Coordinates of C-alpha atoms and ligand atoms in Angstrom, one line a residue:
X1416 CA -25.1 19.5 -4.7
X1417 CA -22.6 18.2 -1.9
X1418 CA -23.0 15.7 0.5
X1419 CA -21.5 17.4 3.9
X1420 CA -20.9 16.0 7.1
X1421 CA -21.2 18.3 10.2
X1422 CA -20.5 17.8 13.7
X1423 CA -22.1 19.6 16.6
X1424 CA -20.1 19.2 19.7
X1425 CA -21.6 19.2 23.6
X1426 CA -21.9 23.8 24.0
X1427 CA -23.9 24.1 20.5
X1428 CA -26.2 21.4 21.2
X1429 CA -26.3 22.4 25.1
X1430 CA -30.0 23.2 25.5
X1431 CA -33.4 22.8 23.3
X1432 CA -32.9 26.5 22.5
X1433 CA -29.0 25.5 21.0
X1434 CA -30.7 22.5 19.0
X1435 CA -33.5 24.0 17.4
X1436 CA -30.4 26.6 16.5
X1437 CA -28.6 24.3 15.0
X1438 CA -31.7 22.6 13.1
X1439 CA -32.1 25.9 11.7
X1440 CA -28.8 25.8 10.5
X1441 CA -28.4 22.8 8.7
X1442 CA -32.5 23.0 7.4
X1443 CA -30.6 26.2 5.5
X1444 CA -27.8 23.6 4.3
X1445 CA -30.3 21.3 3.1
X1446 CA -32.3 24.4 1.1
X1447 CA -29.5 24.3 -1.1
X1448 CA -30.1 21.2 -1.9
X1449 CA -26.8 19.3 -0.2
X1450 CA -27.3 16.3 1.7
X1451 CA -26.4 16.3 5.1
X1452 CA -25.2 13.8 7.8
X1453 CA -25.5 15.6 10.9
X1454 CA -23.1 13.7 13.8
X1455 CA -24.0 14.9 17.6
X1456 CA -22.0 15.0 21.0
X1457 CA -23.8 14.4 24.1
X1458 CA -25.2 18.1 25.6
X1459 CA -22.9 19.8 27.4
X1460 CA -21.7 18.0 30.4
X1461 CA -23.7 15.1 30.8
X1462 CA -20.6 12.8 29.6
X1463 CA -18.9 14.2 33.1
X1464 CA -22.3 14.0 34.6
X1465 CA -23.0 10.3 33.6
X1466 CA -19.3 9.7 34.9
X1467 CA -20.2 11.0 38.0
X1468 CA -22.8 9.0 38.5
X1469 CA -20.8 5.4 37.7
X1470 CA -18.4 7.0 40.1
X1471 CA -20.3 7.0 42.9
X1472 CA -21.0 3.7 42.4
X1473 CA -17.5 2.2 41.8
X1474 CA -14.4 3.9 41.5
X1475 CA -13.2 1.8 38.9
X1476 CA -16.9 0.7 36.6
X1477 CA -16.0 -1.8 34.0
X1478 CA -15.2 -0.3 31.1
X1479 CA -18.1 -2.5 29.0
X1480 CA -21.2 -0.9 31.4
X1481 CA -19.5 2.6 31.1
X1482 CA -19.5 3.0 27.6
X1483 CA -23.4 1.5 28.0
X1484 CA -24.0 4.5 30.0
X1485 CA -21.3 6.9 28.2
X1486 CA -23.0 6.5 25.3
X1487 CA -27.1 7.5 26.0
X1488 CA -25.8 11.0 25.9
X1489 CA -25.7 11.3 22.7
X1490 CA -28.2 9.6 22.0
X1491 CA -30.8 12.2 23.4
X1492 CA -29.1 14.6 21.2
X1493 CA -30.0 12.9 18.2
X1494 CA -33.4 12.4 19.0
X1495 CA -34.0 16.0 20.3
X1496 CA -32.1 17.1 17.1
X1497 CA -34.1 15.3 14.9
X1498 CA -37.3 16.1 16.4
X1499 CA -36.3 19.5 15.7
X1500 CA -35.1 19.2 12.1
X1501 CA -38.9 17.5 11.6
X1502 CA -40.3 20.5 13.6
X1503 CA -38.9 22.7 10.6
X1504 CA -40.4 20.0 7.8
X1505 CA -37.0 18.4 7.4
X1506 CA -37.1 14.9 7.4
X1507 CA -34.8 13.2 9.6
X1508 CA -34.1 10.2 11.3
X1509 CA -31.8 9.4 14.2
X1510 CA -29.3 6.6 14.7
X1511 CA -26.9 5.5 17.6
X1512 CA -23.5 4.1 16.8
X1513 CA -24.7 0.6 16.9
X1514 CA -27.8 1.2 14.5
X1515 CA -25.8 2.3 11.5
X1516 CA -23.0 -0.2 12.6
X1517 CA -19.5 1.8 13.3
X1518 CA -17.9 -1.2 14.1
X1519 CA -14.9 -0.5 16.4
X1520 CA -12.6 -3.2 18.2
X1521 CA -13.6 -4.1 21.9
X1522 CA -11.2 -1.9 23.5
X1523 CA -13.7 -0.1 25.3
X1524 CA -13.5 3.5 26.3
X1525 CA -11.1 4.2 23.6
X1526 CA -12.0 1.6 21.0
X1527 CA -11.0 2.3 17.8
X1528 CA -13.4 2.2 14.0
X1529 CA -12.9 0.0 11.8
X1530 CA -15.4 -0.2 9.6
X1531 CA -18.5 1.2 8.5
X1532 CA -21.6 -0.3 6.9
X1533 CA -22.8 2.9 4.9
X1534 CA -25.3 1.2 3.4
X1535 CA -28.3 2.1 5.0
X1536 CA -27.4 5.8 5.3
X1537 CA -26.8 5.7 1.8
X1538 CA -30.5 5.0 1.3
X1539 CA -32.0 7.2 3.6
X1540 CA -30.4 9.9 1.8
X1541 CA -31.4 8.7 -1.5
X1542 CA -35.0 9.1 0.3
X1543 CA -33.8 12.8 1.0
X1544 CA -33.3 12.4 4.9
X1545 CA -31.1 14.1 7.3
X1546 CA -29.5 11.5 9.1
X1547 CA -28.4 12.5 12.9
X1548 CA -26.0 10.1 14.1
X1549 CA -24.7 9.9 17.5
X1550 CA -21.2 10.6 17.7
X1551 CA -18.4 9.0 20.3
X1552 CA -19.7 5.5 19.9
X1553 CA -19.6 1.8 18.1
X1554 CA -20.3 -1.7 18.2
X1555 CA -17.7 -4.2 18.9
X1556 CA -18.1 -7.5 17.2
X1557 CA -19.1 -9.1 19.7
X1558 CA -22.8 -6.4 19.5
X1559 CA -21.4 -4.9 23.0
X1560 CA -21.4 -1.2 22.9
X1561 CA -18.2 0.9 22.6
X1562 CA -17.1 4.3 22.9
X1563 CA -14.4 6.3 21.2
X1564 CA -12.5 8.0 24.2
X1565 CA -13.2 11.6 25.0
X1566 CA -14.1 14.3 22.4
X1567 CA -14.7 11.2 20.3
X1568 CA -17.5 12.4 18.1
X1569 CA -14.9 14.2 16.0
X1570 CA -13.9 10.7 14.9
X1571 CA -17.0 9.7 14.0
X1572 CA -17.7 12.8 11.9
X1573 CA -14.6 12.1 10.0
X1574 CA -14.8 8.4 9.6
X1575 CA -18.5 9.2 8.2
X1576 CA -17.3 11.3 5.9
X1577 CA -14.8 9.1 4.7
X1578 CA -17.4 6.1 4.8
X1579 CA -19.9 8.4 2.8
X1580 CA -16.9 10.0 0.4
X1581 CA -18.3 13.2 1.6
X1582 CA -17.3 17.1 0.0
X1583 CA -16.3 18.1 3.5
X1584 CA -16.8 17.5 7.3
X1585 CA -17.3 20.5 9.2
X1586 CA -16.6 20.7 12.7
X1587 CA -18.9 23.0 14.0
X1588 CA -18.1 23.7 17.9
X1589 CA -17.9 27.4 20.4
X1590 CA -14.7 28.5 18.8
X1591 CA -14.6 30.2 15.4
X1592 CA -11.6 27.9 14.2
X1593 CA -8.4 26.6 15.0
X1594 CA -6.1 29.3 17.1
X1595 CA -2.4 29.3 17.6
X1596 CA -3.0 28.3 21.2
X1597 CA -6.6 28.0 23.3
X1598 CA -8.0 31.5 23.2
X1599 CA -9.3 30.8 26.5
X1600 CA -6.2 30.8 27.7
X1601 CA -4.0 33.7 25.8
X1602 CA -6.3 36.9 24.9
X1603 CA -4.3 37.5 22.3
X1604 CA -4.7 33.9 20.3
X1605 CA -5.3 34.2 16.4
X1606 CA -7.3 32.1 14.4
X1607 CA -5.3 30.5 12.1
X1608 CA -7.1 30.8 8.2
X1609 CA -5.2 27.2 7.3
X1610 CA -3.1 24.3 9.3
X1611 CA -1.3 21.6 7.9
X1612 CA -3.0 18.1 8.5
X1613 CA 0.7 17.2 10.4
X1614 CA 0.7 20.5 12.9
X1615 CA -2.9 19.7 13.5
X1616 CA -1.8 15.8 14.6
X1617 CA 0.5 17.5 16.4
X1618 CA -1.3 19.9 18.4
X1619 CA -4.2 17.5 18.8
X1620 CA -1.9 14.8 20.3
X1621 CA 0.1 17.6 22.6
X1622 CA -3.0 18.3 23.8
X1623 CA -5.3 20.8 22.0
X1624 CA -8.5 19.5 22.3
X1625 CA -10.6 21.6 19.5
X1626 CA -10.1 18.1 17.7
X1627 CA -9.4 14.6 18.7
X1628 CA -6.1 13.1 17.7
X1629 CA -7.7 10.0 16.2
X1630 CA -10.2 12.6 13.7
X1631 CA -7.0 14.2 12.7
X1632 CA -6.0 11.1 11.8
X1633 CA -8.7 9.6 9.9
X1634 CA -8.4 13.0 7.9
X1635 CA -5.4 12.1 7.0
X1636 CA -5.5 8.9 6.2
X1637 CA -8.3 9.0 4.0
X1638 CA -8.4 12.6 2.9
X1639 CA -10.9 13.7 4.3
X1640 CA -11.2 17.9 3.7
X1641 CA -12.0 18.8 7.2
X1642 CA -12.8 22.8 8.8
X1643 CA -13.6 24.0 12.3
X1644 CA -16.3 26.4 12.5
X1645 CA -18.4 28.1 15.3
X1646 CA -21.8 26.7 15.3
X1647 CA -23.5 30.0 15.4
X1648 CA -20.9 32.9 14.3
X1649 CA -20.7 33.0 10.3
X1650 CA -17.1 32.6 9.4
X1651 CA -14.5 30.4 7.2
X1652 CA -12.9 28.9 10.2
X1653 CA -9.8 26.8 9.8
X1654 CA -9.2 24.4 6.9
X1655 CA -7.1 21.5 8.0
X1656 CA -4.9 21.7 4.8
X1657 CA -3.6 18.7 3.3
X1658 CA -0.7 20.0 1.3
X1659 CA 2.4 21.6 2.9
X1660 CA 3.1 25.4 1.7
X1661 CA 6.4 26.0 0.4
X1662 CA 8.6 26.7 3.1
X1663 CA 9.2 30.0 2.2
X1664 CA 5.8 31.1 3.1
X1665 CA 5.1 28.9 6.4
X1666 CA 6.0 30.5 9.8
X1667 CA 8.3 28.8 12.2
X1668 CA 5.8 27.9 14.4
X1669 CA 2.0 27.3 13.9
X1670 CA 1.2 27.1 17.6
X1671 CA 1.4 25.9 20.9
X1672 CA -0.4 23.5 22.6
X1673 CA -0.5 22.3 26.5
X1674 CA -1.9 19.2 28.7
X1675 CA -2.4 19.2 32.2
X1676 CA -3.4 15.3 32.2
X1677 CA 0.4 13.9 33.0
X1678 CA 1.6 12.8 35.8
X1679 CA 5.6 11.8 36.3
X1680 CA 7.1 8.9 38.0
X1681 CA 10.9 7.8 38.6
X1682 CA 12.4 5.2 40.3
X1683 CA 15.6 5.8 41.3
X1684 CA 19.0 3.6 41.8
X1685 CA 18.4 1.2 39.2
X1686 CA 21.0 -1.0 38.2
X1687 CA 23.0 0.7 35.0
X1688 CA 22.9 -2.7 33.2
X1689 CA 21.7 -3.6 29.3
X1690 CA 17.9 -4.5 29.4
X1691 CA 17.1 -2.0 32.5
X1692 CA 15.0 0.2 30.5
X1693 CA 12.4 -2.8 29.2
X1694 CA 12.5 -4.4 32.7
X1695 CA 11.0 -1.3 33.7
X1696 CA 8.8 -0.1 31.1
X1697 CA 8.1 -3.6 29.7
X1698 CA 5.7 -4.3 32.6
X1699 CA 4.4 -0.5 32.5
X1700 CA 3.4 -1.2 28.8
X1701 CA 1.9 -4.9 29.8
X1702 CA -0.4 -2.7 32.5
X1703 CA -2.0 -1.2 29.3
X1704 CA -0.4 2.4 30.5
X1705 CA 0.7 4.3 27.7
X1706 CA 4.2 6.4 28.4
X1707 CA 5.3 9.4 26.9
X1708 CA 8.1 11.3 27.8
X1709 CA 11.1 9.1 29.4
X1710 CA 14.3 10.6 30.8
X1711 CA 17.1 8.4 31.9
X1712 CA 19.9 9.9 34.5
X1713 CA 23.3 7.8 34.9
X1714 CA 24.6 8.7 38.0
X1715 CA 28.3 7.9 39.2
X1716 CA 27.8 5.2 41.5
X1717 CA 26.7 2.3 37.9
X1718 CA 22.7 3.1 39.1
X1719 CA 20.0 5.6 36.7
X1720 CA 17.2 7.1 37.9
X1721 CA 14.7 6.4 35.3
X1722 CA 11.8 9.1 34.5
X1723 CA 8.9 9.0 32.6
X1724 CA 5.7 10.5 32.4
X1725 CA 2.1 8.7 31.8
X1726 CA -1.4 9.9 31.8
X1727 CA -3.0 11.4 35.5
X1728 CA -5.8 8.6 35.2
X1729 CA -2.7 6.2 35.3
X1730 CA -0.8 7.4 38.0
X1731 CA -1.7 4.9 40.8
X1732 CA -1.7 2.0 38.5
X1733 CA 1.7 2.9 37.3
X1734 CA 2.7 3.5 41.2
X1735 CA 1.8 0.5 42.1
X1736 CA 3.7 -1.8 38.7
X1737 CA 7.1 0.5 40.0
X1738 CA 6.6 -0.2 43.7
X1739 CA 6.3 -4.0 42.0
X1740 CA 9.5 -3.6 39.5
X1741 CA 11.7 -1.4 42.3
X1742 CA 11.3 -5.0 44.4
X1743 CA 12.5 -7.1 41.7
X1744 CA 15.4 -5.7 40.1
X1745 CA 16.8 -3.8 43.1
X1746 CA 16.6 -0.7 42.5
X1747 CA 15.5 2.6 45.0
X1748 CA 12.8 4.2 45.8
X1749 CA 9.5 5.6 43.9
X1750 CA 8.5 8.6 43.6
X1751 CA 5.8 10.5 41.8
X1752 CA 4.6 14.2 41.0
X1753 CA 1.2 14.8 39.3
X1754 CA 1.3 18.6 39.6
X1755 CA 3.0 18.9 35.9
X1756 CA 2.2 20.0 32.4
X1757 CA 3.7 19.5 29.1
X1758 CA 4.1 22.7 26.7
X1759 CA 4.7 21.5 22.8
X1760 CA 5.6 24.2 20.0
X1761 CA 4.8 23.1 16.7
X1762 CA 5.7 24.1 13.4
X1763 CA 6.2 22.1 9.8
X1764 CA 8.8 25.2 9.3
X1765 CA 10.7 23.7 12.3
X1766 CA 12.6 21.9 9.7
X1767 CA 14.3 24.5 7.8
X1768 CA 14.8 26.5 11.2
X1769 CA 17.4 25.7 13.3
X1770 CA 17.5 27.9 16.7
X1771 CA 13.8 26.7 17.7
X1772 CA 14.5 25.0 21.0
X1773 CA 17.0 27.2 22.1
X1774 CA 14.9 30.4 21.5
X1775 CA 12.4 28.3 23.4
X1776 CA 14.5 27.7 26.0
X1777 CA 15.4 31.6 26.4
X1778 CA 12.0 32.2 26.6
X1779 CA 11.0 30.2 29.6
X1780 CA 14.8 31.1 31.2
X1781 CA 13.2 35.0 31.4
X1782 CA 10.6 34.6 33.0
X1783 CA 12.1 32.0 35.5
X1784 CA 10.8 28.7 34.9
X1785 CA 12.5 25.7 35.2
X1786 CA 12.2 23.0 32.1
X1787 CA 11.8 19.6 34.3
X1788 CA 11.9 17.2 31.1
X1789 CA 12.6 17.8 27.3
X1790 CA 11.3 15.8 24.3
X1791 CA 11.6 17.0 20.7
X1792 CA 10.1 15.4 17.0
X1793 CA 10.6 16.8 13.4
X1794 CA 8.0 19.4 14.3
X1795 CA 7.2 19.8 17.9
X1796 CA 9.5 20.4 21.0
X1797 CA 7.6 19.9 24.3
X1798 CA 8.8 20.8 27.7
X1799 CA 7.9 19.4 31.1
X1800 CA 7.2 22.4 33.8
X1801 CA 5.2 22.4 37.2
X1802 CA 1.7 23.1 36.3
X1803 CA 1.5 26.2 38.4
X1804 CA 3.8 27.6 35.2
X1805 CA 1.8 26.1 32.7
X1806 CA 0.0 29.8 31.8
X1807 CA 3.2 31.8 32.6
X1808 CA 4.7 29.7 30.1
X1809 CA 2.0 29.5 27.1
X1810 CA 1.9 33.3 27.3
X1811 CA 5.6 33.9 27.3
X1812 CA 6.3 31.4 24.2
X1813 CA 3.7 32.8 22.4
X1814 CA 4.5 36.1 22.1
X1815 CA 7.9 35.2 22.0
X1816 CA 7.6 33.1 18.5
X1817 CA 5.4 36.4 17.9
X1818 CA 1.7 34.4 17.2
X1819 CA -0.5 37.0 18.8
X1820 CA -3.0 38.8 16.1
X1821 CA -2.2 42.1 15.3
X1822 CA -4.3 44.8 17.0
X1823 CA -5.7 45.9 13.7
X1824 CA -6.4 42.2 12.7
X1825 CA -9.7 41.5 12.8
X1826 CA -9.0 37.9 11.7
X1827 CA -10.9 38.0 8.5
X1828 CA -8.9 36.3 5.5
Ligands
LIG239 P1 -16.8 20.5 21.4 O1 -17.6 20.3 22.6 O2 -17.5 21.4 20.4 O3 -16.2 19.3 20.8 P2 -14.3 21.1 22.7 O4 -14.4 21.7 24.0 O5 -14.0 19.7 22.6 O6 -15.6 21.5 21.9 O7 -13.2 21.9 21.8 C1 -13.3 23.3 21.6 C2 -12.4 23.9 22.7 O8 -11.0 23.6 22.4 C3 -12.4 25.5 22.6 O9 -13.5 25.9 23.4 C4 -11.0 25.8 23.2 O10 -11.1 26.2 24.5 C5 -10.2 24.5 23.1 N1 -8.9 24.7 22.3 C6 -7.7 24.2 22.8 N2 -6.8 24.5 22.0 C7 -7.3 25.2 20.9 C8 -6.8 25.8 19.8 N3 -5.5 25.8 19.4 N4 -7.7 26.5 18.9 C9 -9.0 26.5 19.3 N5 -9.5 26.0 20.4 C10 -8.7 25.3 21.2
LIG240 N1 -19.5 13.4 24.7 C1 -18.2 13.0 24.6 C2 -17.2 13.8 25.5 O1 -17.7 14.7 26.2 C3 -17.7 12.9 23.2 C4 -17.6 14.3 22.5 O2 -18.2 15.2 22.9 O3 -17.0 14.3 21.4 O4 -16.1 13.6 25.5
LIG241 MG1 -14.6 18.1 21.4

């Protein structure tokens, strides 16, 4: 007997027909006898929907009454799901975020867990229920209501299963595992049978969304053995692997992953002097704006013009700190692009191959695409291009670092 964690994202739990599915499934789970704790995402859309909504109220809702409304879509999941499971004669019992008490600090719309009281799910599994929690959200100290920023329900599937010291959390979602890049995108995408827990942290935090960076984390951090699965296509998915393979056997590169959420900003002709770099980005991090990649050009004349990118969302609240800092210490003008995307390759075997970036490099050279901005880490070179390139790109790297599947694959292990 195991005690499992599984996670339903927003497409399998998407109508009533989808969540009696699902009840099905994990009824079967709980036949064999394991112990489930069944964590929900809100059905599909109504997150954007309930955005929407705030939206056309005020462009800019504070963040405390949006995760208030963020956070009733999933509860209606859990209800409808458990509703369902009791339909099949499985007793279950539904809980929001607050109710068990994930206790997260107050940064809210991306607060972070920090603690969960397992003790009441611990005794209503002793009494042999499922418990359906609803995933993405917390309670701050304070009792106010948080959520875990976008696609966080992964998170609190994997920081239940660490709570509970479950067997395994299974990510169940509309994808049968985790693919060298988004199958949506490249045809010719292969599921991958295993990833390391470090190329996953990487591919989640350049972008690929089939898990949220913070889940990836918790895995980690606590070893928690996770797998993606498809919801309703029997399969073994992908095993988020915690130990490295041997060099020998890992390829170069795992996969590639893309994000069309930056924008870039530079302010040009700033004095060339020692503390220019924090007069500019020192204010930029003040303004809560997280930056990523920075580029700094020294120009003849003792000014640089100082690049960096930051997240879309940002973009007009970084404009407006530059406009600010450009006044102050003198430097040019502002200017700003939001029509870019960052394309990472990743690979633990990155470190006992030299030639990546440069192979990279050729790569995007053939098929004409200019690389705006570089950044590199042990594992993972990323590339600023226009996001009109963004496809053109993904495509021509990954058949270049030869991940598509083999004709004859039919991706079984
Ligand atoms: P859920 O609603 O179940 O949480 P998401 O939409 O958040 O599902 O994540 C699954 C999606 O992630 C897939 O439909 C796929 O388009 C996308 N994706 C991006 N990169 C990858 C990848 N490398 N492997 C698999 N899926 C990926
Ligand atoms: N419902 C939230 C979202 O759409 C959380 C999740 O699905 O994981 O981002
Ligand atoms: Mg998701």
């Amino acid at each position: 007997m195991s005690l499992i964690v599984q996670k339903f994202g927003g497409t399998s739990v998407g109508d009533i027909e989808r969540i009696e599915l699902v009840a099905k499934k994990v009824a079967a789970f709980c036949a064999k006898g394991d112990d489930v704790v069944v964590v929900v995402s809100a059905m599909s859309g109504e997150t954007n929907r309930l955005m929407a909504l705030a939206h056309e109220i005020q462009e800019r809702p504070l963040p405390r009454e949006l995760d208030v409304l963020l956070s009733t879509g999933e509860q209606v999941t859990t209800a409808l799901l458990s509703m369902a499971l009791n339909k099949q004669g499985v007793k279950a019992k539904s809980y929001t975020g607050a109710q068990v008490r994930i206790l997260t600090d107050n940064a809210h719309t991306k607060a972070r867990i920090r603690e969960i009281d397992s003790d009441r799910l611990i005794g209503d599994l002793k009494e042999g229920y499922v418990l359906v929690v609803a995933g993405f959200q917390g309670v701050d100290e304070g009792g106010n209501i948080t959520t875990l920023g976008r696609g966080g329900s992964d998170t609190t599937a994997v920081a239940l299963a660490a709570a509970l010291k479950a067997d395994e959390c299974q990510i169940y979602t509309d994808v049968d595992g985790v693919y060298t890049t988004d199958p949506r995108m490249v045809d010719g995408a292969r599921r991958l049978s295993k990833i390391t827990f470090e190329e996953m942290l990487e591919m989640a935090s350049m972008g690929s969304k089939v898990l949220q960076i913070r889940a990836v984390e918790f895995a980690g951090k606590y070893n928690v053995p996770l797998r993606v699965l498809h919801s309703f296509k029997d399969g073994p998915g992908t095993l988020i692997s915690m130990e490295n393979d041997s060099a020998m056997e890992t390829p170069t590169i795992a996969g590639i992953a893309f994000n069309r959420d930056e924008a870039k900003l530079t302010i040009e002709g700033a004095p060339d002097v020692p503390g220019v770099a924090y007069q500019i980005l020192g204010p930029i991090g003040e303004a809560n704006i997280e930056v990523d990649v920075i580029v700094q050009n020294v120009s003849h004349d003792s000014t640089v013009d100082f690049t960096f990118t930051v997240g879309r969302d940002d973009l007009a609240r970084a404009e407006e700190v530059l406009n600010q800092i450009a006044n102050e210490i003198g430097a040019g003008k502002v200017t700003s692009d939001s029509k870019i995307a960052k394309v990472s390759v990743v690979g633990v075997g990155m470190r006992s191959h030299a030639g990546v970036a440069s192979q990279m490099f050729a790569a995007l050279g053939e098929v004409g695409i200019n690389i705006l901005m570089i950044t590199t880490s042990e594992i993972k070179i990323s590339v600023i291009v226009e996001e009109k390139f963004l496809e053109l790109a993904v495509r021509a790297l990954h058949s270049s670092f030869g991940l598509e599947k083999d004709p004859k694959d039919e991706n079984t292990d």
